[in-house]
mmCIF file with all atom_site columns, C-alpha atoms in Angstrom:
data_model
loop_
_atom_site.group_PDB
_atom_site.id
_atom_site.type_symbol
_atom_site.label_atom_id
_atom_site.label_alt_id
_atom_site.label_comp_id
_atom_site.label_asym_id
_atom_site.label_entity_id
_atom_site.label_seq_id
_atom_site.pdbx_PDB_ins_code
_atom_site.Cartn_x
_atom_site.Cartn_y
_atom_site.Cartn_z
_atom_site.occupancy
_atom_site.B_iso_or_equiv
_atom_site.pdbx_formal_charge
_atom_site.auth_seq_id
_atom_site.auth_comp_id
_atom_site.auth_asym_id
_atom_site.auth_atom_id
_atom_site.pdbx_PDB_model_num
ATOM 1   C CA . MET A 1 1   ? 13.037 51.498 -95.951 1.00 0.00 ? 1   MET A CA 1
ATOM 2   C CA . ALA A 1 2   ? 11.753 54.015 -93.455 1.00 0.00 ? 2   ALA A CA 1
ATOM 3   C CA . THR A 1 3   ? 13.548 55.673 -90.554 1.00 0.00 ? 3   THR A CA 1
ATOM 4   C CA . ILE A 1 4   ? 12.663 56.527 -86.988 1.00 0.00 ? 4   ILE A CA 1
ATOM 5   C CA . MET A 1 5   ? 14.548 58.706 -84.502 1.00 0.00 ? 5   MET A CA 1
ATOM 6   C CA . ILE A 1 6   ? 15.262 57.370 -81.024 1.00 0.00 ? 6   ILE A CA 1
ATOM 7   C CA . LYS A 1 7   ? 17.374 59.336 -78.578 1.00 0.00 ? 7   LYS A CA 1
ATOM 8   C CA . GLY A 1 8   ? 18.967 61.298 -81.405 1.00 0.00 ? 8   GLY A CA 1
ATOM 9   C CA . HIS A 1 9   ? 19.868 58.217 -83.450 1.00 0.00 ? 9   HIS A CA 1
ATOM 10  C CA . GLN A 1 10  ? 18.242 57.247 -86.714 1.00 0.00 ? 10  GLN A CA 1
ATOM 11  C CA . HIS A 1 11  ? 17.085 53.625 -87.070 1.00 0.00 ? 11  HIS A CA 1
ATOM 12  C CA . GLU A 1 12  ? 15.923 52.012 -90.296 1.00 0.00 ? 12  GLU A CA 1
ATOM 13  C CA . TYR A 1 13  ? 13.040 49.573 -90.589 1.00 0.00 ? 13  TYR A CA 1
ATOM 14  C CA . SER A 1 14  ? 10.975 48.099 -93.397 1.00 0.00 ? 14  SER A CA 1
ATOM 15  C CA . ASP A 1 15  ? 7.224  47.612 -93.717 1.00 0.00 ? 15  ASP A CA 1
ATOM 16  C CA . SER A 1 16  ? 7.730  43.921 -92.912 1.00 0.00 ? 16  SER A CA 1
ATOM 17  C CA . ASP A 1 17  ? 9.116  44.912 -89.481 1.00 0.00 ? 17  ASP A CA 1
ATOM 18  C CA . VAL A 1 18  ? 5.914  46.700 -88.409 1.00 0.00 ? 18  VAL A CA 1
ATOM 19  C CA . ILE A 1 19  ? 3.895  44.978 -85.678 1.00 0.00 ? 19  ILE A CA 1
ATOM 20  C CA . THR A 1 20  ? 0.162  45.663 -85.533 1.00 0.00 ? 20  THR A CA 1
ATOM 21  C CA . PHE A 1 21  ? -1.527 45.778 -82.123 1.00 0.00 ? 21  PHE A CA 1
ATOM 22  C CA . ALA A 1 22  ? -5.276 45.503 -82.802 1.00 0.00 ? 22  ALA A CA 1
ATOM 23  C CA . GLU A 1 23  ? -6.153 46.617 -79.263 1.00 0.00 ? 23  GLU A CA 1
ATOM 24  C CA . GLY A 1 24  ? -3.106 48.763 -78.574 1.00 0.00 ? 24  GLY A CA 1
ATOM 25  C CA . LEU A 1 25  ? -1.029 48.283 -75.449 1.00 0.00 ? 25  LEU A CA 1
ATOM 26  C CA . ILE A 1 26  ? -2.552 48.149 -71.973 1.00 0.00 ? 26  ILE A CA 1
ATOM 27  C CA . GLY A 1 27  ? -3.323 51.710 -70.946 1.00 0.00 ? 27  GLY A CA 1
ATOM 28  C CA . LEU A 1 28  ? -2.190 52.991 -74.347 1.00 0.00 ? 28  LEU A CA 1
ATOM 29  C CA . PRO A 1 29  ? -4.920 52.011 -76.800 1.00 0.00 ? 29  PRO A CA 1
ATOM 30  C CA . ARG A 1 30  ? -3.709 54.511 -79.420 1.00 0.00 ? 30  ARG A CA 1
ATOM 31  C CA . ILE A 1 31  ? -0.484 52.544 -79.940 1.00 0.00 ? 31  ILE A CA 1
ATOM 32  C CA . ARG A 1 32  ? -1.484 50.312 -82.841 1.00 0.00 ? 32  ARG A CA 1
ATOM 33  C CA . ARG A 1 33  ? 1.745  50.053 -84.859 1.00 0.00 ? 33  ARG A CA 1
ATOM 34  C CA . ALA A 1 34  ? 5.308  49.640 -83.605 1.00 0.00 ? 34  ALA A CA 1
ATOM 35  C CA . VAL A 1 35  ? 8.698  48.200 -84.465 1.00 0.00 ? 35  VAL A CA 1
ATOM 36  C CA . VAL A 1 36  ? 11.227 46.370 -82.306 1.00 0.00 ? 36  VAL A CA 1
ATOM 37  C CA . LEU A 1 37  ? 14.722 47.738 -82.880 1.00 0.00 ? 37  LEU A CA 1
ATOM 38  C CA . SER A 1 38  ? 17.969 46.372 -81.516 1.00 0.00 ? 38  SER A CA 1
ATOM 39  C CA . MET A 1 39  ? 20.017 48.363 -79.023 1.00 0.00 ? 39  MET A CA 1
ATOM 40  C CA . ASN A 1 40  ? 23.343 47.085 -80.278 1.00 0.00 ? 40  ASN A CA 1
ATOM 41  C CA . GLU A 1 41  ? 25.301 48.714 -77.473 1.00 0.00 ? 41  GLU A CA 1
ATOM 42  C CA . PHE A 1 42  ? 22.950 47.311 -74.803 1.00 0.00 ? 42  PHE A CA 1
ATOM 43  C CA . GLU A 1 43  ? 22.033 43.839 -76.076 1.00 0.00 ? 43  GLU A CA 1
ATOM 44  C CA . PRO A 1 44  ? 19.834 41.943 -75.316 1.00 0.00 ? 44  PRO A CA 1
ATOM 45  C CA . PHE A 1 45  ? 17.684 45.049 -74.715 1.00 0.00 ? 45  PHE A CA 1
ATOM 46  C CA . CYS A 1 46  ? 15.657 46.507 -77.588 1.00 0.00 ? 46  CYS A CA 1
ATOM 47  C CA . TRP A 1 47  ? 13.450 49.481 -78.316 1.00 0.00 ? 47  TRP A CA 1
ATOM 48  C CA . LEU A 1 48  ? 9.733  49.007 -78.839 1.00 0.00 ? 48  LEU A CA 1
ATOM 49  C CA . ALA A 1 49  ? 9.073  52.119 -80.886 1.00 0.00 ? 49  ALA A CA 1
ATOM 50  C CA . PRO A 1 50  ? 5.450  53.043 -81.603 1.00 0.00 ? 50  PRO A CA 1
ATOM 51  C CA . LEU A 1 51  ? 5.026  54.591 -85.039 1.00 0.00 ? 51  LEU A CA 1
ATOM 52  C CA . ASP A 1 52  ? 1.883  56.521 -84.116 1.00 0.00 ? 52  ASP A CA 1
ATOM 53  C CA . GLU A 1 53  ? 3.303  58.249 -81.016 1.00 0.00 ? 53  GLU A CA 1
ATOM 54  C CA . THR A 1 54  ? 6.816  59.406 -81.727 1.00 0.00 ? 54  THR A CA 1
ATOM 55  C CA . GLU A 1 55  ? 7.433  60.644 -78.170 1.00 0.00 ? 55  GLU A CA 1
ATOM 56  C CA . THR A 1 56  ? 6.747  57.222 -76.636 1.00 0.00 ? 56  THR A CA 1
ATOM 57  C CA . ARG A 1 57  ? 9.465  54.563 -76.578 1.00 0.00 ? 57  ARG A CA 1
ATOM 58  C CA . PHE A 1 58  ? 9.860  51.457 -74.431 1.00 0.00 ? 58  PHE A CA 1
ATOM 59  C CA . VAL A 1 59  ? 12.909 49.450 -73.487 1.00 0.00 ? 59  VAL A CA 1
ATOM 60  C CA . VAL A 1 60  ? 12.002 45.770 -73.869 1.00 0.00 ? 60  VAL A CA 1
ATOM 61  C CA . VAL A 1 61  ? 13.798 42.458 -73.588 1.00 0.00 ? 61  VAL A CA 1
ATOM 62  C CA . ASP A 1 62  ? 13.008 38.803 -74.113 1.00 0.00 ? 62  ASP A CA 1
ATOM 63  C CA . PRO A 1 63  ? 12.492 37.874 -70.438 1.00 0.00 ? 63  PRO A CA 1
ATOM 64  C CA . LYS A 1 64  ? 13.784 34.330 -71.003 1.00 0.00 ? 64  LYS A CA 1
ATOM 65  C CA . LEU A 1 65  ? 17.233 35.793 -71.695 1.00 0.00 ? 65  LEU A CA 1
ATOM 66  C CA . ILE A 1 66  ? 17.337 37.213 -68.163 1.00 0.00 ? 66  ILE A CA 1
ATOM 67  C CA . PHE A 1 67  ? 15.068 34.809 -66.264 1.00 0.00 ? 67  PHE A CA 1
ATOM 68  C CA . ASP A 1 68  ? 15.790 31.402 -67.790 1.00 0.00 ? 68  ASP A CA 1
ATOM 69  C CA . ASN A 1 69  ? 12.914 29.809 -65.844 1.00 0.00 ? 69  ASN A CA 1
ATOM 70  C CA . TYR A 1 70  ? 10.320 32.295 -67.184 1.00 0.00 ? 70  TYR A CA 1
ATOM 71  C CA . GLN A 1 71  ? 7.480  30.169 -68.552 1.00 0.00 ? 71  GLN A CA 1
ATOM 72  C CA . PRO A 1 72  ? 4.223  32.112 -68.463 1.00 0.00 ? 72  PRO A CA 1
ATOM 73  C CA . LYS A 1 73  ? 0.893  30.423 -69.066 1.00 0.00 ? 73  LYS A CA 1
ATOM 74  C CA . PHE A 1 74  ? -1.072 32.552 -71.492 1.00 0.00 ? 74  PHE A CA 1
ATOM 75  C CA . HIS A 1 75  ? -4.820 32.800 -71.000 1.00 0.00 ? 75  HIS A CA 1
ATOM 76  C CA . SER A 1 76  ? -5.712 32.843 -74.687 1.00 0.00 ? 76  SER A CA 1
ATOM 77  C CA . SER A 1 77  ? -4.942 30.917 -77.821 1.00 0.00 ? 77  SER A CA 1
ATOM 78  C CA . ALA A 1 78  ? -1.440 32.423 -77.952 1.00 0.00 ? 78  ALA A CA 1
ATOM 79  C CA . SER A 1 79  ? 0.867  30.126 -79.821 1.00 0.00 ? 79  SER A CA 1
ATOM 80  C CA . MET A 1 80  ? 4.069  28.795 -78.334 1.00 0.00 ? 80  MET A CA 1
ATOM 81  C CA . ASP A 1 81  ? 5.800  30.247 -81.398 1.00 0.00 ? 81  ASP A CA 1
ATOM 82  C CA . VAL A 1 82  ? 5.310  33.852 -80.310 1.00 0.00 ? 82  VAL A CA 1
ATOM 83  C CA . GLN A 1 83  ? 8.162  36.194 -79.525 1.00 0.00 ? 83  GLN A CA 1
ATOM 84  C CA . THR A 1 84  ? 7.834  37.383 -75.950 1.00 0.00 ? 84  THR A CA 1
ATOM 85  C CA . TYR A 1 85  ? 9.035  40.749 -74.690 1.00 0.00 ? 85  TYR A CA 1
ATOM 86  C CA . ALA A 1 86  ? 8.748  42.442 -71.312 1.00 0.00 ? 86  ALA A CA 1
ATOM 87  C CA . ILE A 1 87  ? 8.873  46.173 -70.668 1.00 0.00 ? 87  ILE A CA 1
ATOM 88  C CA . VAL A 1 88  ? 11.854 47.336 -68.623 1.00 0.00 ? 88  VAL A CA 1
ATOM 89  C CA . THR A 1 89  ? 11.704 50.364 -66.343 1.00 0.00 ? 89  THR A CA 1
ATOM 90  C CA . ILE A 1 90  ? 15.193 51.828 -66.131 1.00 0.00 ? 90  ILE A CA 1
ATOM 91  C CA . ALA A 1 91  ? 16.114 53.426 -62.810 1.00 0.00 ? 91  ALA A CA 1
ATOM 92  C CA . SER A 1 92  ? 18.913 55.948 -62.311 1.00 0.00 ? 92  SER A CA 1
ATOM 93  C CA . ASP A 1 93  ? 20.413 53.379 -59.934 1.00 0.00 ? 93  ASP A CA 1
ATOM 94  C CA . TRP A 1 94  ? 20.740 50.369 -62.271 1.00 0.00 ? 94  TRP A CA 1
ATOM 95  C CA . LYS A 1 95  ? 20.163 47.988 -59.339 1.00 0.00 ? 95  LYS A CA 1
ATOM 96  C CA . GLN A 1 96  ? 16.626 49.399 -58.984 1.00 0.00 ? 96  GLN A CA 1
ATOM 97  C CA . THR A 1 97  ? 15.715 48.666 -62.630 1.00 0.00 ? 97  THR A CA 1
ATOM 98  C CA . THR A 1 98  ? 12.644 46.438 -62.965 1.00 0.00 ? 98  THR A CA 1
ATOM 99  C CA . ILE A 1 99  ? 11.048 44.274 -65.625 1.00 0.00 ? 99  ILE A CA 1
ATOM 100 C CA . ASN A 1 100 ? 7.317  43.678 -66.063 1.00 0.00 ? 100 ASN A CA 1
ATOM 101 C CA . LEU A 1 101 ? 7.003  39.880 -66.147 1.00 0.00 ? 101 LEU A CA 1
ATOM 102 C CA . ARG A 1 102 ? 3.266  39.937 -65.433 1.00 0.00 ? 102 ARG A CA 1
ATOM 103 C CA . ALA A 1 103 ? 2.170  41.768 -68.609 1.00 0.00 ? 103 ALA A CA 1
ATOM 104 C CA . PRO A 1 104 ? 4.308  40.425 -71.470 1.00 0.00 ? 104 PRO A CA 1
ATOM 105 C CA . ILE A 1 105 ? 4.071  41.628 -75.038 1.00 0.00 ? 105 ILE A CA 1
ATOM 106 C CA . LEU A 1 106 ? 3.489  38.785 -77.481 1.00 0.00 ? 106 LEU A CA 1
ATOM 107 C CA . ILE A 1 107 ? 4.382  39.044 -81.159 1.00 0.00 ? 107 ILE A CA 1
ATOM 108 C CA . ASN A 1 108 ? 3.382  36.516 -83.781 1.00 0.00 ? 108 ASN A CA 1
ATOM 109 C CA . PRO A 1 109 ? 6.360  36.506 -86.180 1.00 0.00 ? 109 PRO A CA 1
ATOM 110 C CA . GLU A 1 110 ? 4.303  35.034 -89.025 1.00 0.00 ? 110 GLU A CA 1
ATOM 111 C CA . ASP A 1 111 ? 1.654  37.735 -89.364 1.00 0.00 ? 111 ASP A CA 1
ATOM 112 C CA . ARG A 1 112 ? 3.440  40.489 -87.343 1.00 0.00 ? 112 ARG A CA 1
ATOM 113 C CA . THR A 1 113 ? 0.518  40.971 -84.943 1.00 0.00 ? 113 THR A CA 1
ATOM 114 C CA . GLY A 1 114 ? 1.058  41.757 -81.309 1.00 0.00 ? 114 GLY A CA 1
ATOM 115 C CA . SER A 1 115 ? -0.807 41.916 -78.040 1.00 0.00 ? 115 SER A CA 1
ATOM 116 C CA . GLN A 1 116 ? -0.082 42.554 -74.406 1.00 0.00 ? 116 GLN A CA 1
ATOM 117 C CA . GLN A 1 117 ? -1.547 40.194 -71.849 1.00 0.00 ? 117 GLN A CA 1
ATOM 118 C CA . ILE A 1 118 ? -1.885 40.427 -68.100 1.00 0.00 ? 118 ILE A CA 1
ATOM 119 C CA . LEU A 1 119 ? -1.137 37.055 -66.560 1.00 0.00 ? 119 LEU A CA 1
ATOM 120 C CA . THR A 1 120 ? -3.658 36.360 -63.827 1.00 0.00 ? 120 THR A CA 1
ATOM 121 C CA . GLU A 1 121 ? -2.760 33.188 -61.977 1.00 0.00 ? 121 GLU A CA 1
ATOM 122 C CA . THR A 1 122 ? 0.985  33.626 -61.742 1.00 0.00 ? 122 THR A CA 1
ATOM 123 C CA . GLN A 1 123 ? 3.864  34.296 -59.387 1.00 0.00 ? 123 GLN A CA 1
ATOM 124 C CA . TYR A 1 124 ? 5.294  36.920 -61.764 1.00 0.00 ? 124 TYR A CA 1
ATOM 125 C CA . HIS A 1 125 ? 5.271  40.603 -60.820 1.00 0.00 ? 125 HIS A CA 1
ATOM 126 C CA . PHE A 1 126 ? 4.701  43.885 -62.654 1.00 0.00 ? 126 PHE A CA 1
ATOM 127 C CA . ALA A 1 127 ? 8.001  45.186 -61.287 1.00 0.00 ? 127 ALA A CA 1
ATOM 128 C CA . GLU A 1 128 ? 10.482 42.341 -60.870 1.00 0.00 ? 128 GLU A CA 1
ATOM 129 C CA . ARG A 1 129 ? 14.045 43.433 -60.142 1.00 0.00 ? 129 ARG A CA 1
ATOM 130 C CA . LEU A 1 130 ? 16.722 42.288 -62.539 1.00 0.00 ? 130 LEU A CA 1
ATOM 131 C CA . PRO A 1 131 ? 19.033 39.580 -61.177 1.00 0.00 ? 131 PRO A CA 1
ATOM 132 C CA . GLN A 1 132 ? 22.069 41.061 -59.437 1.00 0.00 ? 132 GLN A CA 1
ATOM 133 C CA . ASP A 1 133 ? 24.922 38.893 -60.727 1.00 0.00 ? 133 ASP A CA 1
#
């Protein structure tokens, strides 16, 4: 087991939890290895914690848990068995928080590889507001 610090809290992960991004994330090509860690107190949100850049952390969520009609069409050979995450931008006013539905992060759970794709022909936005229920 290894540990990583996020916001002053230590989180454990194993080598089998590490996701490899061959091309990095969009705009962040140096991020090649990361782990997804649960935010128990804020489920269903998680941390996407790069292992190569310890100052960079992302809040992510499976967009289908918030937008039940989210069904993106991927432009590559991405399998339907991938785990899908979207990056969340937290605003100081929670009602202004947005989620990036247009550039999801895809993780293949079998080989622990990941990629981020920009959806081209779609109605999804880079900054979609969370539903206000």
